[in-house]
Amino acid sequence: MNLSNDVLLEDIRGDRDAFLSAVSEGRIWRPYRVKFKVVDYCNARCVMCNHWRRNRYKPNLLTHKRLMDLTAELRDLGTRWVTWSGGEPTLRPDLPEVIGRLSEYGIGSKVMTNGTMMSQEYAARLLKARVRWVAFSLESANPEIHDHMVGFPGAWQKILAGAEYLCRDPEAAPRVCFQAVLTSLNIGPGLLGLPALAARAGVHSIELDGLSPTHLTAEEQERLIPSSDLERQFHHEYLPRMRELSKEAGVKLWYDGDRPVQPNRATQSSTGAADDARAACEPFYRYPDRLCYLPFFHCTIDHQGNAVACCHLRTGPGAIGNIQDGTLGEILQSAAGVELRRRLMRGDLPAGCRDCSMGATVNRFVQQIAAAAPAVAV
């Protein structure tokens, strides 16, 4: 469990009656964690991402004034954490100023970045703003593998330099982590070098995420989704060894990805079929069999002000309003938001939930807390 999840679960336990009441009525408990996809564009070409694939980027409608006004709304709504992503959020020049205002309100910020813009000057601005967490996308301890996966020569070295700028003064440093998306390209010895690399850079933790294949073409799925053999090797060889190396290095390892391959798959190989390979990557927390509570304490706002219950539900039932049309509190408690939460508690999952493993561990613990929840009003 990572730090923000630990604090979230502690607060849900302390406010259990109010949380269960919100669940029973389909209301948001509070936007405890808010994610901003604050720009649409990106300067990298990651093989597992679709931002750079578009013919043209969408215009950014989140003005500096609207963002600064939102900081006060978030404070009043009880938000504790804000995550900044994109696209590449550090391409937005006013980001450190907005983070600084949130810090004044006691709201922590996490920046998810490819690291290519983390100059010494930009890092100094983030430190002055008291950023709490910076997550660098580092796909491998092998520079060639990382740079190939992100389509940006020299990106690996820029990340290490950026981490050094942020961690130079341990007293002032935010928590810094390396994040890797597991694909057929980076599952291998390059993962084993991450703990030592993180320790040398002063990095606090490593986060491993499963690949979300829904936006990939069939050819890309065939190339990027790990085969059953590789999946099994990751769970039985690389992941246990990474845990040992992380413990030795004093670096936390967080894995909220895919479930281990089942024993009856031991002799199967998926190297020739994308559908079989996708089956090997089914989330170990299967949402068709469990409940997702994320929209009760989380939402995502994109660069055009669209508020969605989750970044995996950007259209359809997940779209609950636009913050250009009202306050965030009004949007979150809209009829569309209430209906989506009730739908999730009925187990009637939108299509975007089917391949998702986001928040798997948190949902398991929240479900334990909510085990005695009253019947959901439908």
Short mmCIF file of C-alpha atoms in Angstrom, two decimals:
data_model
loop_
_atom_site.label_atom_id
_atom_site.label_comp_id
_atom_site.label_asym_id
_atom_site.label_seq_id
_atom_site.Cartn_x
_atom_site.Cartn_y
_atom_site.Cartn_z
CA MET A 1 0.00 0.00 0.00
CA ASN A 2 1.34 3.44 -0.82
CA LEU A 3 1.15 6.45 1.48
CA SER A 4 -1.86 8.23 -0.04
CA ASN A 5 -3.89 4.99 0.02
CA ASP A 6 -2.99 4.34 3.65
CA VAL A 7 -4.23 7.80 4.64
CA LEU A 8 -7.38 7.43 2.52
CA LEU A 9 -8.35 4.14 4.16
CA GLU A 10 -7.66 5.55 7.61
CA ASP A 11 -9.98 8.49 6.90
CA ILE A 12 -12.71 6.23 5.49
CA ARG A 13 -12.57 4.11 8.65
CA GLY A 14 -12.77 7.24 10.81
CA ASP A 15 -15.75 8.55 8.82
CA ARG A 16 -17.33 5.17 8.14
CA ASP A 17 -20.96 6.10 8.84
CA ALA A 18 -20.86 9.08 6.48
CA PHE A 19 -19.08 7.00 3.85
CA LEU A 20 -21.65 4.20 4.03
CA SER A 21 -24.47 6.73 3.87
CA ALA A 22 -22.99 8.19 0.69
CA VAL A 23 -22.61 4.70 -0.80
CA SER A 24 -26.22 3.83 -0.03
CA GLU A 25 -27.48 6.97 -1.79
CA GLY A 26 -25.02 7.14 -4.68
CA ARG A 27 -23.58 10.45 -3.46
CA ILE A 28 -19.89 11.22 -3.49
CA TRP A 29 -18.43 10.93 -0.01
CA ARG A 30 -15.95 13.67 -0.83
CA PRO A 31 -13.49 14.24 -3.68
CA TYR A 32 -10.65 13.00 -1.53
CA ARG A 33 -8.40 12.49 -4.55
CA VAL A 34 -8.77 14.52 -7.74
CA LYS A 35 -6.80 13.89 -10.90
CA PHE A 36 -6.22 16.64 -13.44
CA LYS A 37 -5.29 15.70 -17.00
CA VAL A 38 -4.19 19.26 -17.28
CA VAL A 39 -2.87 19.28 -20.86
CA ASP A 40 -3.67 17.10 -23.85
CA TYR A 41 -0.32 17.25 -25.59
CA CYS A 42 2.91 15.40 -24.86
CA ASN A 43 6.50 15.58 -26.10
CA ALA A 44 7.09 11.81 -25.87
CA ARG A 45 5.77 8.95 -28.01
CA CYS A 46 5.27 6.11 -25.55
CA VAL A 47 4.33 2.85 -27.21
CA MET A 48 1.67 2.10 -24.58
CA CYS A 49 0.02 5.56 -24.68
CA ASN A 50 -2.33 7.19 -27.18
CA HIS A 51 -1.87 10.92 -26.51
CA TRP A 52 0.59 11.43 -29.34
CA ARG A 53 -1.39 9.35 -31.84
CA ARG A 54 -4.08 11.96 -32.48
CA ASN A 55 -4.17 14.05 -35.64
CA ARG A 56 -4.37 17.21 -33.53
CA TYR A 57 -4.53 18.05 -29.86
CA LYS A 58 -7.64 19.47 -28.24
CA PRO A 59 -7.45 23.09 -27.04
CA ASN A 60 -6.79 23.72 -23.37
CA LEU A 61 -9.81 25.44 -21.80
CA LEU A 62 -8.64 25.29 -18.18
CA THR A 63 -7.44 28.85 -17.71
CA HIS A 64 -5.04 29.87 -15.00
CA LYS A 65 -7.85 31.76 -13.23
CA ARG A 66 -10.21 28.75 -13.28
CA LEU A 67 -7.51 26.51 -11.88
CA MET A 68 -6.72 28.95 -9.10
CA ASP A 69 -10.43 29.29 -8.27
CA LEU A 70 -10.68 25.50 -8.17
CA THR A 71 -8.03 25.31 -5.47
CA ALA A 72 -10.44 27.00 -3.03
CA GLU A 73 -13.29 24.71 -4.12
CA LEU A 74 -11.13 21.67 -3.49
CA ARG A 75 -10.22 22.97 -0.04
CA ASP A 76 -13.90 23.47 0.85
CA LEU A 77 -14.85 20.00 -0.46
CA GLY A 78 -12.27 18.24 1.72
CA THR A 79 -9.82 17.18 -0.99
CA ARG A 80 -6.54 15.83 0.35
CA TRP A 81 -4.60 14.90 -2.80
CA VAL A 82 -4.40 16.21 -6.36
CA THR A 83 -2.61 14.30 -9.12
CA TRP A 84 -1.36 16.20 -12.16
CA SER A 85 -1.02 14.30 -15.42
CA GLY A 86 -1.75 14.82 -19.08
CA GLY A 87 -0.29 14.55 -21.66
CA GLU A 88 2.81 15.89 -20.02
CA PRO A 89 1.79 18.24 -17.17
CA THR A 90 5.17 19.97 -16.84
CA LEU A 91 4.56 21.51 -20.29
CA ARG A 92 2.13 23.81 -18.49
CA PRO A 93 4.24 26.74 -17.20
CA ASP A 94 1.86 27.78 -14.39
CA LEU A 95 1.67 24.35 -12.75
CA PRO A 96 4.09 25.11 -9.87
CA GLU A 97 2.07 28.21 -8.97
CA VAL A 98 -1.18 26.23 -8.76
CA ILE A 99 0.54 23.53 -6.69
CA GLY A 100 1.83 26.23 -4.36
CA ARG A 101 -1.69 27.53 -3.74
CA LEU A 102 -2.91 24.00 -2.97
CA SER A 103 -0.03 23.58 -0.53
CA GLU A 104 -1.18 26.69 1.30
CA TYR A 105 -4.57 24.99 1.72
CA GLY A 106 -2.98 21.78 3.03
CA ILE A 107 -3.67 19.80 -0.15
CA GLY A 108 -0.84 17.61 -1.41
CA SER A 109 0.09 17.37 -5.08
CA LYS A 110 1.55 14.51 -7.07
CA VAL A 111 3.05 15.19 -10.50
CA MET A 112 3.20 12.32 -13.00
CA THR A 113 5.85 13.16 -15.58
CA ASN A 114 8.01 11.68 -18.30
CA GLY A 115 10.86 13.69 -16.78
CA THR A 116 12.11 15.29 -19.96
CA MET A 117 11.19 18.81 -18.79
CA MET A 118 12.53 18.43 -15.24
CA SER A 119 15.32 20.98 -15.50
CA GLN A 120 17.09 22.29 -12.42
CA GLU A 121 15.02 25.49 -12.68
CA TYR A 122 11.69 23.67 -12.95
CA ALA A 123 12.58 21.34 -10.09
CA ALA A 124 13.41 24.38 -7.95
CA ARG A 125 9.96 25.84 -8.69
CA LEU A 126 8.26 22.60 -7.67
CA LEU A 127 10.28 22.46 -4.46
CA LYS A 128 9.32 26.05 -3.66
CA ALA A 129 5.66 25.10 -4.25
CA ARG A 130 6.12 22.22 -1.77
CA VAL A 131 5.11 19.48 -4.17
CA ARG A 132 4.55 16.29 -2.16
CA TRP A 133 5.16 13.58 -4.74
CA VAL A 134 6.78 13.30 -8.17
CA ALA A 135 6.38 10.12 -10.23
CA PHE A 136 8.78 9.62 -13.12
CA SER A 137 7.82 7.19 -15.87
CA LEU A 138 10.90 4.97 -15.95
CA GLU A 139 10.26 1.78 -17.87
CA SER A 140 13.57 0.01 -17.27
CA ALA A 141 16.98 0.34 -15.67
CA ASN A 142 18.27 -0.25 -19.19
CA PRO A 143 18.52 3.15 -20.96
CA GLU A 144 18.02 1.69 -24.42
CA ILE A 145 14.82 -0.11 -23.45
CA HIS A 146 13.38 2.95 -21.72
CA ASP A 147 14.21 5.40 -24.50
CA HIS A 148 12.80 3.01 -27.10
CA MET A 149 9.53 2.59 -25.17
CA VAL A 150 9.00 6.34 -24.72
CA GLY A 151 10.24 7.33 -28.18
CA PHE A 152 12.54 10.02 -26.81
CA PRO A 153 16.32 9.59 -27.10
CA GLY A 154 18.06 10.68 -23.92
CA ALA A 155 14.91 10.52 -21.78
CA TRP A 156 16.44 8.01 -19.34
CA GLN A 157 19.32 10.33 -18.48
CA LYS A 158 16.98 13.33 -18.11
CA ILE A 159 14.94 11.40 -15.54
CA LEU A 160 17.97 10.59 -13.43
CA ALA A 161 19.08 14.22 -13.57
CA GLY A 162 15.58 15.40 -12.61
CA ALA A 163 15.43 13.00 -9.67
CA GLU A 164 18.80 14.30 -8.50
CA TYR A 165 17.57 17.91 -8.63
CA LEU A 166 14.51 17.03 -6.54
CA CYS A 167 16.31 14.80 -4.03
CA ARG A 168 19.48 16.82 -3.56
CA ASP A 169 18.29 18.14 -0.19
CA PRO A 170 16.68 15.20 1.66
CA GLU A 171 15.02 17.58 4.15
CA ALA A 172 13.15 19.48 1.40
CA ALA A 173 12.72 16.64 -1.10
CA PRO A 174 9.26 15.34 -2.02
CA ARG A 175 8.62 11.64 -2.26
CA VAL A 176 9.92 10.58 -5.64
CA CYS A 177 9.04 7.31 -7.34
CA PHE A 178 9.73 5.46 -10.55
CA GLN A 179 6.72 4.07 -12.40
CA ALA A 180 6.90 1.34 -15.02
CA VAL A 181 4.12 -0.06 -17.21
CA LEU A 182 4.66 -3.77 -17.69
CA THR A 183 4.83 -4.86 -21.33
CA SER A 184 6.57 -7.53 -23.35
CA LEU A 185 9.29 -4.96 -24.07
CA ASN A 186 10.47 -4.33 -20.51
CA ILE A 187 9.66 -7.47 -18.52
CA GLY A 188 13.16 -8.82 -18.12
CA PRO A 189 16.48 -8.20 -16.35
CA GLY A 190 16.09 -4.44 -16.81
CA LEU A 191 13.41 -4.45 -14.10
CA LEU A 192 15.83 -5.98 -11.60
CA GLY A 193 18.11 -2.97 -11.84
CA LEU A 194 15.41 -0.49 -10.78
CA PRO A 195 15.79 -0.86 -6.97
CA ALA A 196 19.52 -0.11 -6.98
CA LEU A 197 19.01 2.72 -9.45
CA ALA A 198 16.28 4.20 -7.27
CA ALA A 199 18.41 3.94 -4.13
CA ARG A 200 21.33 5.74 -5.79
CA ALA A 201 19.03 8.54 -6.96
CA GLY A 202 17.37 8.98 -3.56
CA VAL A 203 14.06 7.74 -4.95
CA HIS A 204 11.51 6.56 -2.38
CA SER A 205 9.58 3.85 -4.25
CA ILE A 206 8.92 1.91 -7.43
CA GLU A 207 5.41 1.42 -8.82
CA LEU A 208 4.63 -1.30 -11.35
CA ASP A 209 1.42 -1.04 -13.36
CA GLY A 210 -0.29 -3.46 -15.71
CA LEU A 211 -0.81 -2.50 -19.34
CA SER A 212 -4.25 -1.14 -20.27
CA PRO A 213 -4.76 -2.50 -23.81
CA THR A 214 -8.14 -1.02 -24.73
CA HIS A 215 -6.79 1.83 -26.90
CA LEU A 216 -4.18 -0.28 -28.70
CA THR A 217 -4.59 -1.77 -32.15
CA ALA A 218 -4.62 -5.55 -32.54
CA GLU A 219 -1.06 -5.40 -33.88
CA GLU A 220 0.10 -3.32 -30.90
CA GLN A 221 -1.61 -5.68 -28.48
CA GLU A 222 0.16 -8.60 -30.12
CA ARG A 223 3.49 -6.81 -29.68
CA LEU A 224 3.04 -5.30 -26.20
CA ILE A 225 0.84 -7.62 -24.12
CA PRO A 226 3.05 -10.14 -22.33
CA SER A 227 2.57 -13.76 -23.30
CA SER A 228 1.44 -16.25 -20.68
CA ASP A 229 5.00 -17.55 -20.47
CA LEU A 230 6.39 -14.07 -19.88
CA GLU A 231 3.59 -13.24 -17.44
CA ARG A 232 4.37 -16.36 -15.47
CA GLN A 233 8.10 -15.55 -15.50
CA PHE A 234 7.37 -12.06 -14.18
CA HIS A 235 5.28 -13.31 -11.26
CA HIS A 236 7.48 -16.25 -10.34
CA GLU A 237 10.94 -14.87 -11.10
CA TYR A 238 11.23 -11.13 -11.63
CA LEU A 239 8.65 -9.87 -9.12
CA PRO A 240 9.92 -11.96 -6.16
CA ARG A 241 13.49 -10.96 -6.96
CA MET A 242 12.50 -7.29 -7.24
CA ARG A 243 10.90 -7.52 -3.80
CA GLU A 244 14.13 -8.90 -2.36
CA LEU A 245 16.28 -6.26 -4.07
CA SER A 246 13.93 -3.45 -3.06
CA LYS A 247 14.06 -4.53 0.56
CA GLU A 248 17.85 -4.66 0.45
CA ALA A 249 18.01 -1.20 -1.14
CA GLY A 250 15.50 0.35 1.27
CA VAL A 251 13.13 1.20 -1.59
CA LYS A 252 9.40 0.48 -1.39
CA LEU A 253 7.89 -1.63 -4.17
CA TRP A 254 4.23 -1.15 -5.08
CA TYR A 255 2.50 -3.49 -7.53
CA ASP A 256 -1.17 -3.04 -8.40
CA GLY A 257 -1.17 -4.76 -11.75
CA ASP A 258 -2.35 -8.06 -13.13
CA ARG A 259 -3.08 -11.33 -11.43
CA PRO A 260 -0.66 -14.27 -11.59
CA VAL A 261 -1.24 -16.83 -14.32
CA GLN A 262 -3.32 -19.68 -12.95
CA PRO A 263 -1.79 -23.19 -12.65
CA ASN A 264 -3.98 -24.59 -15.43
CA ARG A 265 -2.29 -22.17 -17.78
CA ALA A 266 1.21 -23.41 -16.97
CA THR A 267 1.70 -25.13 -20.30
CA GLN A 268 -0.06 -22.51 -22.44
CA SER A 269 1.65 -19.91 -24.59
CA SER A 270 0.01 -16.79 -26.01
CA THR A 271 2.75 -15.64 -28.34
CA GLY A 272 0.52 -16.13 -31.39
CA ALA A 273 -2.82 -14.68 -30.34
CA ALA A 274 -3.62 -11.22 -28.99
CA ASP A 275 -6.92 -12.43 -27.48
CA ASP A 276 -5.16 -15.16 -25.49
CA ALA A 277 -2.48 -12.71 -24.42
CA ARG A 278 -5.11 -10.28 -23.21
CA ALA A 279 -6.73 -13.06 -21.20
CA ALA A 280 -3.39 -13.65 -19.50
CA CYS A 281 -3.45 -10.04 -18.32
CA GLU A 282 -6.89 -10.00 -16.77
CA PRO A 283 -6.85 -7.89 -13.59
CA PHE A 284 -6.45 -9.99 -10.47
CA TYR A 285 -9.22 -7.86 -8.99
CA ARG A 286 -12.04 -8.61 -11.41
CA TYR A 287 -14.57 -5.79 -11.40
CA PRO A 288 -17.38 -7.95 -12.79
CA ASP A 289 -17.08 -9.92 -9.54
CA ARG A 290 -16.37 -7.00 -7.19
CA LEU A 291 -17.51 -3.43 -6.58
CA CYS A 292 -15.63 -0.29 -7.55
CA TYR A 293 -15.81 2.51 -4.98
CA LEU A 294 -13.44 4.95 -6.66
CA PRO A 295 -16.17 7.38 -7.86
CA PHE A 296 -17.21 7.85 -4.22
CA PHE A 297 -13.88 9.51 -3.40
CA HIS A 298 -12.19 10.25 -6.72
CA CYS A 299 -12.80 12.11 -9.96
CA THR A 300 -10.82 13.21 -12.99
CA ILE A 301 -10.95 16.60 -14.70
CA ASP A 302 -9.48 17.00 -18.16
CA HIS A 303 -7.91 19.94 -19.95
CA GLN A 304 -11.31 21.09 -21.25
CA GLY A 305 -12.96 21.05 -17.84
CA ASN A 306 -14.86 17.81 -18.36
CA ALA A 307 -15.39 16.06 -15.03
CA VAL A 308 -15.51 12.28 -15.21
CA ALA A 309 -15.90 9.71 -12.47
CA CYS A 310 -12.69 7.97 -13.51
CA CYS A 311 -10.01 8.39 -16.16
CA HIS A 312 -11.13 5.04 -17.64
CA LEU A 313 -14.66 6.40 -18.14
CA ARG A 314 -14.05 9.54 -20.16
CA THR A 315 -17.27 9.25 -22.18
CA GLY A 316 -20.74 7.79 -21.76
CA PRO A 317 -21.96 7.22 -18.20
CA GLY A 318 -18.65 8.32 -16.70
CA ALA A 319 -19.03 11.90 -17.98
CA ILE A 320 -20.81 13.77 -15.17
CA GLY A 321 -20.46 17.43 -16.18
CA ASN A 322 -18.11 20.29 -16.97
CA ILE A 323 -16.65 22.63 -14.37
CA GLN A 324 -17.10 25.54 -16.77
CA ASP A 325 -20.85 25.18 -16.12
CA GLY A 326 -20.81 25.19 -12.31
CA THR A 327 -18.82 24.46 -9.20
CA LEU A 328 -17.07 21.13 -8.80
CA GLY A 329 -19.35 20.28 -5.89
CA GLU A 330 -22.44 20.76 -8.06
CA ILE A 331 -20.98 18.64 -10.85
CA LEU A 332 -19.98 15.77 -8.55
CA GLN A 333 -23.47 15.57 -7.03
CA SER A 334 -25.19 15.83 -10.42
CA ALA A 335 -27.85 13.32 -11.41
CA ALA A 336 -25.39 11.71 -13.83
CA GLY A 337 -22.84 11.20 -11.06
CA VAL A 338 -25.38 9.74 -8.65
CA GLU A 339 -26.74 7.36 -11.27
CA LEU A 340 -23.25 6.10 -12.16
CA ARG A 341 -22.40 5.34 -8.53
CA ARG A 342 -25.70 3.51 -8.04
CA ARG A 343 -25.03 1.57 -11.21
CA LEU A 344 -21.61 0.50 -9.97
CA MET A 345 -23.09 -0.69 -6.68
CA ARG A 346 -25.58 -2.79 -8.65
CA GLY A 347 -22.63 -4.43 -10.41
CA ASP A 348 -23.79 -2.98 -13.75
CA LEU A 349 -20.37 -2.03 -15.05
CA PRO A 350 -19.77 0.29 -18.03
CA ALA A 351 -17.56 -1.12 -20.78
CA GLY A 352 -14.58 0.98 -19.66
CA CYS A 353 -14.40 -0.98 -16.39
CA ARG A 354 -13.92 -4.36 -18.02
CA ASP A 355 -10.16 -4.20 -18.66
CA CYS A 356 -9.37 -2.00 -15.65
CA SER A 357 -7.27 -2.92 -12.65
CA MET A 358 -6.85 0.62 -11.31
CA GLY A 359 -7.32 0.86 -7.57
CA ALA A 360 -7.58 -2.90 -7.23
CA THR A 361 -5.92 -3.13 -3.83
CA VAL A 362 -7.67 -0.05 -2.47
CA ASN A 363 -11.05 -1.39 -3.58
CA ARG A 364 -10.46 -4.67 -1.79
CA PHE A 365 -9.80 -2.83 1.49
CA VAL A 366 -12.69 -0.39 1.00
CA GLN A 367 -15.02 -3.30 0.37
CA GLN A 368 -13.96 -4.81 3.67
CA ILE A 369 -14.72 -1.50 5.43
CA ALA A 370 -18.09 -1.28 3.66
CA ALA A 371 -19.01 -4.94 4.23
CA ALA A 372 -21.91 -3.96 6.46
CA ALA A 373 -23.15 -1.22 4.11
CA PRO A 374 -26.93 -0.76 3.90
CA ALA A 375 -28.73 -1.74 0.74
CA VAL A 376 -28.10 0.59 -2.17
CA ALA A 377 -31.04 2.71 -3.29
CA VAL A 378 -31.71 1.95 -6.94
#
